[in-house]
Coordinates of C-alpha atoms in Angstrom, one line a residue:
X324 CA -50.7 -36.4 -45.2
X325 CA -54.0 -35.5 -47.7
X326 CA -57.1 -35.2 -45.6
X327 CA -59.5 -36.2 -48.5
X328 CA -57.8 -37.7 -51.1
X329 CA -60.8 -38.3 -53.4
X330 CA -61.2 -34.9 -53.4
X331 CA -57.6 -33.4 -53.1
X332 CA -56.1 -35.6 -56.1
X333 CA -58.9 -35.8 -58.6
X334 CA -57.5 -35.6 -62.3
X335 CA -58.5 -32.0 -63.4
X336 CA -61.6 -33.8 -65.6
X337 CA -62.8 -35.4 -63.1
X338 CA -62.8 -31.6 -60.9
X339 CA -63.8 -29.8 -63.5
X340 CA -67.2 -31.7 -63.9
X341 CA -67.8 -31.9 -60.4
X342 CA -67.1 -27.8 -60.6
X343 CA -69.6 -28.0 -63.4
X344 CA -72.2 -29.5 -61.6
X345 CA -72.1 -27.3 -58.5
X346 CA -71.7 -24.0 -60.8
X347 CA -74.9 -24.8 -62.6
X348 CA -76.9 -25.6 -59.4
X349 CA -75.2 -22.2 -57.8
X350 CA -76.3 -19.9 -60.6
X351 CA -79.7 -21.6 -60.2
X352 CA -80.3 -20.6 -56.6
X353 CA -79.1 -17.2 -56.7
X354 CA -80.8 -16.6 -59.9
X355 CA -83.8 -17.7 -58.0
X356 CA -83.4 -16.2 -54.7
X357 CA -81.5 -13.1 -54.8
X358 CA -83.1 -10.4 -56.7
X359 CA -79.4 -8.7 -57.1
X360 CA -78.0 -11.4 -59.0
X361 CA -81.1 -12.1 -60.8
X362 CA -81.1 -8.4 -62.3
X363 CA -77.6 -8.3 -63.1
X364 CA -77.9 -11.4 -65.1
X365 CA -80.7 -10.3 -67.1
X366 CA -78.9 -6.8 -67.5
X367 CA -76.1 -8.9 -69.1
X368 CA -78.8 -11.1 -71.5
X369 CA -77.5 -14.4 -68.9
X370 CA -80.2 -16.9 -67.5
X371 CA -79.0 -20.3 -65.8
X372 CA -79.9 -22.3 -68.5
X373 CA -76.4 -20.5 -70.6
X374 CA -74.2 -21.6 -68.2
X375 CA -73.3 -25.0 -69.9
X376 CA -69.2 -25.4 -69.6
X377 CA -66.8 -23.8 -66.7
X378 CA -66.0 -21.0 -68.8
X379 CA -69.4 -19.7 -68.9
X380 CA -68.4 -18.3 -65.9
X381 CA -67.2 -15.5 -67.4
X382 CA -70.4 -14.4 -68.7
X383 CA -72.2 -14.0 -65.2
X384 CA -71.4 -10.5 -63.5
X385 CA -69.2 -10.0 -60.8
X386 CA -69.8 -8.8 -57.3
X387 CA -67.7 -6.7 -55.6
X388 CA -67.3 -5.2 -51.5
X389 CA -69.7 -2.2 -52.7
X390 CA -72.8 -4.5 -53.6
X391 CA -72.2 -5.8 -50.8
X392 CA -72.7 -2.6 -48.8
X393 CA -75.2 -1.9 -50.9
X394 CA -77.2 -4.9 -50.1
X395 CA -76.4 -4.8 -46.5
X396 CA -77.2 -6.5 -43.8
X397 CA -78.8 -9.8 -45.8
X398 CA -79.8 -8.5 -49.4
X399 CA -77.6 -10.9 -51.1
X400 CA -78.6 -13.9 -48.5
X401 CA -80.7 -16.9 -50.2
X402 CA -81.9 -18.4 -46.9
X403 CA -84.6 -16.9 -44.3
X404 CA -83.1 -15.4 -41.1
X405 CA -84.4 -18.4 -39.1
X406 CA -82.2 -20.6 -41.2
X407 CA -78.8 -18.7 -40.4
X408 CA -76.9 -19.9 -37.3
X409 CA -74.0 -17.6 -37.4
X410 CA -72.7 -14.2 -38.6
X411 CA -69.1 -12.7 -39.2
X412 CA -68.5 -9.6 -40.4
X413 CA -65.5 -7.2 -41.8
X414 CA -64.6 -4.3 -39.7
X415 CA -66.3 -1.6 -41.5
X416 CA -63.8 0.5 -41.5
X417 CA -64.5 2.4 -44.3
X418 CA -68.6 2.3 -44.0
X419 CA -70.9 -0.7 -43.5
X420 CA -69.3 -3.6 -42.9
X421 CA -69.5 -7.0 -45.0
X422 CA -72.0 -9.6 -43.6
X423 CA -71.6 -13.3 -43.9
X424 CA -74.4 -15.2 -42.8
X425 CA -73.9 -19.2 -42.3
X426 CA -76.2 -22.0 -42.3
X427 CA -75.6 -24.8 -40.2
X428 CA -74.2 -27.2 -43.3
X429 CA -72.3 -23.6 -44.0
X430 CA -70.3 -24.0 -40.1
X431 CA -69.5 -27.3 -41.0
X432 CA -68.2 -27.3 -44.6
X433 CA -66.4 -24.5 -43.3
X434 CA -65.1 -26.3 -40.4
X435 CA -63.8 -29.1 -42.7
X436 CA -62.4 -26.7 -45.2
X437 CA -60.1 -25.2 -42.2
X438 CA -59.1 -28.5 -41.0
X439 CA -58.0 -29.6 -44.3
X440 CA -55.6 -26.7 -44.3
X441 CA -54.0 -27.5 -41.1
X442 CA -53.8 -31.2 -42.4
X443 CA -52.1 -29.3 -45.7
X444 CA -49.7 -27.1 -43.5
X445 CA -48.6 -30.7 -41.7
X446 CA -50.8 -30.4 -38.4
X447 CA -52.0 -33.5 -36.9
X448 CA -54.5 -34.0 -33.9
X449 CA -51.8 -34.2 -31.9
X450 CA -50.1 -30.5 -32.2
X451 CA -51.8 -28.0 -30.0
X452 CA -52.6 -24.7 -31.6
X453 CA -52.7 -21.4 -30.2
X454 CA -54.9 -19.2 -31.9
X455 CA -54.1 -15.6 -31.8
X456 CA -56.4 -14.8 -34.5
X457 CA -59.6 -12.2 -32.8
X458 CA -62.4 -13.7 -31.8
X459 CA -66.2 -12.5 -32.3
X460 CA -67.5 -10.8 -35.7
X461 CA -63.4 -11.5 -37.6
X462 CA -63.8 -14.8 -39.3
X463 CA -60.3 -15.8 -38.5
X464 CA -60.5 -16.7 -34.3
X465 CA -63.6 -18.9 -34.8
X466 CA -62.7 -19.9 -38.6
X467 CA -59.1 -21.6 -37.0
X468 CA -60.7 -22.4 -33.7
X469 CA -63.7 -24.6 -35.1
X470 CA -61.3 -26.3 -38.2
X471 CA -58.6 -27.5 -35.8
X472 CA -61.2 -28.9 -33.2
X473 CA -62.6 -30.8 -36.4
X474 CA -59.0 -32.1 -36.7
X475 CA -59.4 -33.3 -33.3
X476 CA -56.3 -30.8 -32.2
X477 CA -55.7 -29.5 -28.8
X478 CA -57.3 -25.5 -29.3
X479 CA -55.5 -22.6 -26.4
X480 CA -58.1 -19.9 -27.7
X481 CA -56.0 -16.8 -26.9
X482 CA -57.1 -13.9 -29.4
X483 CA -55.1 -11.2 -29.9
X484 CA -53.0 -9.2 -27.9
X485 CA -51.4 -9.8 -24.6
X486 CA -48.4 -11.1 -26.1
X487 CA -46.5 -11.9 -23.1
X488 CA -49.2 -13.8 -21.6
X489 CA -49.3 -15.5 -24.9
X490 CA -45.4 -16.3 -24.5
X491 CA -46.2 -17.8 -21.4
X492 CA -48.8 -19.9 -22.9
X493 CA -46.2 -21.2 -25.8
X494 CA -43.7 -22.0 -22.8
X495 CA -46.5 -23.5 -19.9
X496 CA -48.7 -25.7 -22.6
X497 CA -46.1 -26.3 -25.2
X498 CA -47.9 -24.8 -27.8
X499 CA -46.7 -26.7 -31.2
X500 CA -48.4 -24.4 -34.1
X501 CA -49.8 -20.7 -33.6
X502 CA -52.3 -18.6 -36.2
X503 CA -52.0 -15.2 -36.5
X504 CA -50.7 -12.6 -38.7
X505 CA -46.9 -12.3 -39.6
X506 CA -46.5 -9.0 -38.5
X507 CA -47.5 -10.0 -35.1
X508 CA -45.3 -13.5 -35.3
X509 CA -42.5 -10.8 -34.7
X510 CA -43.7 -9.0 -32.3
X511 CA -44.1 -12.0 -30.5
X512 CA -40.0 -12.6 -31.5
X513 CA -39.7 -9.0 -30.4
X514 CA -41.3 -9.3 -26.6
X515 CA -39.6 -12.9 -26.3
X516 CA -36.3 -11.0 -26.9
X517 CA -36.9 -8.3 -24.2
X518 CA -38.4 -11.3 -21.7
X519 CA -35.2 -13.3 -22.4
X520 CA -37.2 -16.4 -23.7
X521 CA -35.9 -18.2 -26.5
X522 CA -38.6 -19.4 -28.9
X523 CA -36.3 -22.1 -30.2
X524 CA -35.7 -23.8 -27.0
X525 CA -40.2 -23.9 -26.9
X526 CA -42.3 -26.4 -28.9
X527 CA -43.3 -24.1 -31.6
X528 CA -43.0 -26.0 -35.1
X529 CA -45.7 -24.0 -37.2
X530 CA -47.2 -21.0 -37.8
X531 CA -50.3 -20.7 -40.0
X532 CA -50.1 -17.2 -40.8
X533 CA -52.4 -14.9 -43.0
X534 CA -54.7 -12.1 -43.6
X535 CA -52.2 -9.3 -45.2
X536 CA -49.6 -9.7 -47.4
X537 CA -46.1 -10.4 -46.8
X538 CA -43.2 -11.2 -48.5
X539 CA -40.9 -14.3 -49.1
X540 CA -38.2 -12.4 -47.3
X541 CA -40.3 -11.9 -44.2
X542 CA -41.1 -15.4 -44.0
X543 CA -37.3 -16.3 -44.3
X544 CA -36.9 -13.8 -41.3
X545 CA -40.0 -15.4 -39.0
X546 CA -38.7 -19.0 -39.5
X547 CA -35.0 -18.0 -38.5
X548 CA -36.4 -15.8 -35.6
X549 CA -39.5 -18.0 -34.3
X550 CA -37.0 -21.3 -35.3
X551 CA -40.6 -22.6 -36.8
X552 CA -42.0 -23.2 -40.4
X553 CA -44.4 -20.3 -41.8
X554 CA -46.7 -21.1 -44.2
X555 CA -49.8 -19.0 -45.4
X556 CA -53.5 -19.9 -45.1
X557 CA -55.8 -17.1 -47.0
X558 CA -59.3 -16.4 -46.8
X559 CA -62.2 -13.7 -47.2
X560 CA -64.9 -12.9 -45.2
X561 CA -67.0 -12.5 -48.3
X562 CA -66.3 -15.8 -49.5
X563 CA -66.4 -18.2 -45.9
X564 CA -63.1 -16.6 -43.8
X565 CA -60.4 -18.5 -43.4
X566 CA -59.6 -22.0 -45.3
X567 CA -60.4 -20.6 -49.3
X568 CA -56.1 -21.6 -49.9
X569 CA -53.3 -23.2 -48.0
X570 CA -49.4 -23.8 -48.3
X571 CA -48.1 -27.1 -47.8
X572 CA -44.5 -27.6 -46.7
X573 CA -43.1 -27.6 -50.0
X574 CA -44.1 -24.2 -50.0
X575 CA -44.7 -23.7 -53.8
X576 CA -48.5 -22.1 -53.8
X577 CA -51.5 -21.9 -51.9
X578 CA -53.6 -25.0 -52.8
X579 CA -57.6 -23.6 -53.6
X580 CA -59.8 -26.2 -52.4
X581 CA -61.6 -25.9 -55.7
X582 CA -64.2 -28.1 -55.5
X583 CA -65.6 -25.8 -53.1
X584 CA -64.6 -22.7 -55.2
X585 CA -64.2 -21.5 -59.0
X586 CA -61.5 -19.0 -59.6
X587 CA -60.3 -16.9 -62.3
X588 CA -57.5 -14.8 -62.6
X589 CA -58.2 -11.4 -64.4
X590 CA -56.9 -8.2 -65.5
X591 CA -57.8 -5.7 -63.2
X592 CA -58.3 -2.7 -65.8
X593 CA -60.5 -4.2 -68.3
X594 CA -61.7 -7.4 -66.8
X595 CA -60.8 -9.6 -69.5
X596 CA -59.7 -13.3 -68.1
X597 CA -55.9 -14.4 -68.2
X598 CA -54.6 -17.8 -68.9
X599 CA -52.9 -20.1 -66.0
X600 CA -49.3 -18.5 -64.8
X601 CA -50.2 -14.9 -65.8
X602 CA -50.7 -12.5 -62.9
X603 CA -53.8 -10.4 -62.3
X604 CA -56.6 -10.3 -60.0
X605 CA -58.0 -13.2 -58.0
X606 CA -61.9 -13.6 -59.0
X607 CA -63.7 -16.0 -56.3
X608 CA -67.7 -18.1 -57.0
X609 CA -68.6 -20.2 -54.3
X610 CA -70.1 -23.4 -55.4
X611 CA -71.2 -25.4 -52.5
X612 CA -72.6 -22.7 -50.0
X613 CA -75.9 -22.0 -48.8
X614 CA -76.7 -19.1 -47.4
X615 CA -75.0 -16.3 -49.0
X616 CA -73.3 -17.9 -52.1
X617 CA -71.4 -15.2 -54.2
X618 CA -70.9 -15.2 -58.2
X619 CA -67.5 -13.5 -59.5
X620 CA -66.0 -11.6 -56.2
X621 CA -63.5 -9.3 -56.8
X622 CA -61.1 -10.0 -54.3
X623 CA -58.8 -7.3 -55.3
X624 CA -55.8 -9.6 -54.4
X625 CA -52.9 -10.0 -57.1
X626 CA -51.6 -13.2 -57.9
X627 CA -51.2 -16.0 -60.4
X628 CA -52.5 -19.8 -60.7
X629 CA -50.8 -22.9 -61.4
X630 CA -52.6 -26.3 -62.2
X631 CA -49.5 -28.4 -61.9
X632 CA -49.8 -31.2 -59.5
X633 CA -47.7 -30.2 -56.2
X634 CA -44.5 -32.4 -54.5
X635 CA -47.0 -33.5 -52.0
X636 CA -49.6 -35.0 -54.2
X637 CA -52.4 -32.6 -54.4
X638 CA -54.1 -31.8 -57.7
X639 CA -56.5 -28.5 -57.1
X640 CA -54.7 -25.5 -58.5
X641 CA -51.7 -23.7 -56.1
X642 CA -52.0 -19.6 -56.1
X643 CA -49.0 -17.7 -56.0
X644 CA -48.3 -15.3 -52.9
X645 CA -50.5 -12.7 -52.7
X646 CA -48.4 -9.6 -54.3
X647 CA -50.9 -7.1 -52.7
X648 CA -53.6 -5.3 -53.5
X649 CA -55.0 -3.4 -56.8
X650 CA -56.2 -0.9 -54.7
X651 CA -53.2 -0.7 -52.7
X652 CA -50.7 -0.4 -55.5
X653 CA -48.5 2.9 -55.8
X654 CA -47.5 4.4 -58.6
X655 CA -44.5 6.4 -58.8
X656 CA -42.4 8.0 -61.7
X657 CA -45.1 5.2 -63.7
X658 CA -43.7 2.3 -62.1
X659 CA -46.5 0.5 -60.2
X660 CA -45.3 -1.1 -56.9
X661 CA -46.7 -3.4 -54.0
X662 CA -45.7 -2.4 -50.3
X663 CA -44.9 -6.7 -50.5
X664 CA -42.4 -5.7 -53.0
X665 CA -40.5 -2.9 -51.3
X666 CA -40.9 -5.1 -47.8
X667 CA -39.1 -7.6 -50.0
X668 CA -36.0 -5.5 -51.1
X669 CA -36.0 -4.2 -47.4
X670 CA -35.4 -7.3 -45.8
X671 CA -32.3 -8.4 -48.2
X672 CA -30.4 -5.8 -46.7
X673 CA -28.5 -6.5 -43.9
X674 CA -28.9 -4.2 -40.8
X675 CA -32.8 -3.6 -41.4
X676 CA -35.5 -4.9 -39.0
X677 CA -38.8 -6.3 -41.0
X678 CA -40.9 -3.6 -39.5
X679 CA -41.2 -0.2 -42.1
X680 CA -43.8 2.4 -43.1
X681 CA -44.3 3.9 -47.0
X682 CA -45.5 7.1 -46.7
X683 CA -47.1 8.7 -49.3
X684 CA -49.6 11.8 -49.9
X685 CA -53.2 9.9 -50.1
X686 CA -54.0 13.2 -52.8
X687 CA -51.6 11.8 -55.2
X688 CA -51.0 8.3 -54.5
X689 CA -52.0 6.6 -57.9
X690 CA -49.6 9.6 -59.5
X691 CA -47.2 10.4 -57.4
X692 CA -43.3 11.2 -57.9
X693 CA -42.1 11.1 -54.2
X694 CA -42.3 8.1 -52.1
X695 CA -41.1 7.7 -48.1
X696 CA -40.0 4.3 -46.5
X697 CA -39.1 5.0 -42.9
X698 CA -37.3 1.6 -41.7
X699 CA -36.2 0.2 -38.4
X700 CA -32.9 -0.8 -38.1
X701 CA -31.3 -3.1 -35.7
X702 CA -29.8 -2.6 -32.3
X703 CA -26.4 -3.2 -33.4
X704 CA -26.3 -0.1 -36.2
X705 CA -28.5 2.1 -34.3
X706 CA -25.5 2.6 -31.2
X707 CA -22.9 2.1 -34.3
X708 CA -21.0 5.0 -35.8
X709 CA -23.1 7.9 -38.1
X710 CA -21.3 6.2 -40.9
X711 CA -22.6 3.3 -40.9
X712 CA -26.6 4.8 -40.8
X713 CA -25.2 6.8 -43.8
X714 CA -24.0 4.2 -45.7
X715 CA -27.3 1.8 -45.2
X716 CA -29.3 4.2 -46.3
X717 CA -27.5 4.6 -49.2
X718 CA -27.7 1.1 -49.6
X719 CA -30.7 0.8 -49.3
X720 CA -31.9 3.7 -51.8
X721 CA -29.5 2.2 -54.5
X722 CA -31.2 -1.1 -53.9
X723 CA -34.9 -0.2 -54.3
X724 CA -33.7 1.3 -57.5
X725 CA -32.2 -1.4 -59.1
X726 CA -34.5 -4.1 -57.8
X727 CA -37.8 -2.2 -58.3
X728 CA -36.9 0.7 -60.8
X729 CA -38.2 3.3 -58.3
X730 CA -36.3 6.1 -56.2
X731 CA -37.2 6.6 -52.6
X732 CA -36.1 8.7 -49.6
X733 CA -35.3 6.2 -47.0
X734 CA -35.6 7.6 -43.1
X735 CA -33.6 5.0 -40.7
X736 CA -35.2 4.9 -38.0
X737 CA -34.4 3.6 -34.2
X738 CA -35.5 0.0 -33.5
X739 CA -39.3 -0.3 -31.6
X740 CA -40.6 3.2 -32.7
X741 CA -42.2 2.4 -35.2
X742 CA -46.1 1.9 -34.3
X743 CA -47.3 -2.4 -33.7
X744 CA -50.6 -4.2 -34.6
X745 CA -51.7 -7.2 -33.1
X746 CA -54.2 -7.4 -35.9
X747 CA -53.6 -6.5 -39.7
X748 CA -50.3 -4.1 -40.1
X749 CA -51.1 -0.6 -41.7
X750 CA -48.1 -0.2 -44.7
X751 CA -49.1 2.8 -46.4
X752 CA -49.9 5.9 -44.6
X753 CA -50.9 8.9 -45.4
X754 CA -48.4 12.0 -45.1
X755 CA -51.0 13.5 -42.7
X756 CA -51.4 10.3 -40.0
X757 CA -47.4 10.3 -39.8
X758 CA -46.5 9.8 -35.9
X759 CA -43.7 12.3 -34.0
X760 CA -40.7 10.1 -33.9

């Protein structure tokens, strides 16, 4: 089912100059409005009047999570305060946190974007969706929560955590879909396991999973534990939350809902922009937002595009699965490797659990010649003979070799003691932050 097929299966020329249009009136505003963007154009010799074709684009600057920092709380907003009905905000872990101010048109397009990807993933109004996404400043528990009421879905707003209260909800309301991250989709196996419920025997059908990265293997191992389809839905809070991409059924991209947002693919290093099917880093402009539109965003996310039309009819250009992050990208011995990719090789080998750790010395983690992966392994190899722990982690050392080019000591390590999130998993630590197991 296509929510809006005028929109969802225009012919590309027919996209492309309603992209035009909104790119133009975009540049405009922000030219107008926000002193930041204004400046950096006329730094770069750019006025709104230049941008006459799509890939003008290229010649307005980009913005990245430092500007907006830089410009917090509202330096990059175009709208006075009393104009803005809602704010989100990233965690600000690492100093000020991102803030996304909405207008009320800014809710609602948002509302509709997010229902259209439950539509995509194959939700109707008649599934009921527990969201186990957080609720307050994270875009994700109101993102999901306001897109599948617009679908006219029943909404169990559970948040995070609590996961066998959450089991009981899946059994008592007969929960059909649930959003939350893929890591916690297995803890949820995990705790279902040691309650002795069987999530196959539930009505769980769907899980709209997202914000980190995981790997084609992992999905495989949610659907076969979970006995549900897992598809992803990405977002940013820079850019609206959740409902920027979505995966239909056929599972072959996440299809950008581009008439609300331009992308580009480029390389990371020099900024130069790749052509369709090469991979690089995912460059975001909002073209139909008021209150905090955003030229250029450097997501940081590494993937591809593909403008083919999809199995199920769509038009709007699929992205690959995020492969991680440029800043999270190790290098060692000069290979460069994703924690996706390792997660990948991991779960391929037969005795392994999907929950690991890559440790690695933070000094030298962009140069570094020694790499970690502690790894769970299952019950049944754990309370097995010595030989068999041996010969795994052989296996699995000879494996991340061949597949990824890169030697690593592997540490097995006894099933549940490796540390749980019920929000975004933590990969890659630092040599320093390592628990006592």
């Amino acid at each position: 089912m296509i929510r809006h097929p005028h929109f969802e299966t225009m012919s590309r020329s027919e996209l492309e100059k309603l992209q035009l249009e909104r790119l133009k009136k975009t540049v405009a505003y922000v030219y107008e409005r926000v002193p930041f963007y204004r400046s950096g154009m006329q730094k770069l010799g750019v006025n709104p009047e230049d941008i006459r074709t799509l890939s003008d684009v290229a010649r307005l600057p980009f913005t990245s999570k430092l500007d907006f920092r830089d410009n917090y709380p509202f330096g990059l907003a175009c709208v006075p305060q009393d104009e803005i009905v809602r704010v989100h905000s990233s965690s600000g872990t690492t100093g000020k946190p991102v803030i996304a101010p909405y207008t009320q048109k800014d809710v609602e397009v948002w509302a509709e974007l997010v229902a259209r990807s439950l539509v995509c993933a194959g939700m109707t109004r008649e599934d009921i969706l527990q969201n186990a996404y957080g609720y307050g400043l994270f875009t994700g528990g109101l993102g999901l929560h306001y897109g599948a009421e617009r679908l006219g879905a029943t909404v169990v707003p559970a948040s995070t955590g609590n996961t066998k209260r959450q089991l009981m909800l899946i059994q008592d309301l007969g929960t059909t879909a649930i959003s939350c991250t893929p890591s916690y989709a297995l803890i949820l196996h995990e705790t279902a396991q040691e309650m002795g419920i069987d999530l196959h025997q539930s009505k769980l059908r769907l899980g709209i999973l997202g914000a980190e990265p995981w790997s084609e293997n992992m999905r495989i191992d949610i659907e076969d534990k979970l006995g549900i389809t897992a598809l992803s839905i990405y977002g940013l809070t820079e850019i609206v939350g959740p409902g920027v991409s979505m995966e239909c059924p056929h599972k072959t991209g996440l299809h950008i809902w581009e008439d609300n947002f331009l992308v580009e693919i480029i390389d990371p290093a020099t900024g130069q922009v790749l052509p369709y099917g090469e991979q690089g880093e995912l460059i975001i402009t909002t073209i139909d937002k008021e209150a905090q539109p955003v030229l250029r965003f450097r997501t940081k996310d590494i993937t591809s595009l593909n403008i083919e039309t999809c199995e199920c009819g769509r038009t709007m250009a699929r992205m690959a699965r995020i492969a991680g992050r440029s800043d999270d990208m190790i290098r060692v011995r000069g290979v460069s490797v994703f924690p996706s990719q390792i997660e990948s090789v991991l779960l391929t080998v037969e005795g392994v659990e999907a929950q690991y750790m890559i440790v690695v010395d933070r000094q030298n983690a962009f140069a570094s010649d020694e790499l970690e992966v502690w790894v769970e392994v299952s019950e049944d190899i754990f309370s097995d003979e010595m030989t068999q722990m041996v010969a795994l982690q052989g296996k699995l050392q000879r494996e991340l070799d061949s597949v990824l080019g890169i030697k690593a000591r592997i540490k097995l390590v006894e099933p549940r003691k490796l540390a749980r999130t019920e929000g975004k998993a933590k990969r890659v630590v630092d040599r320093s932050e390592l628990p006592q197991l």
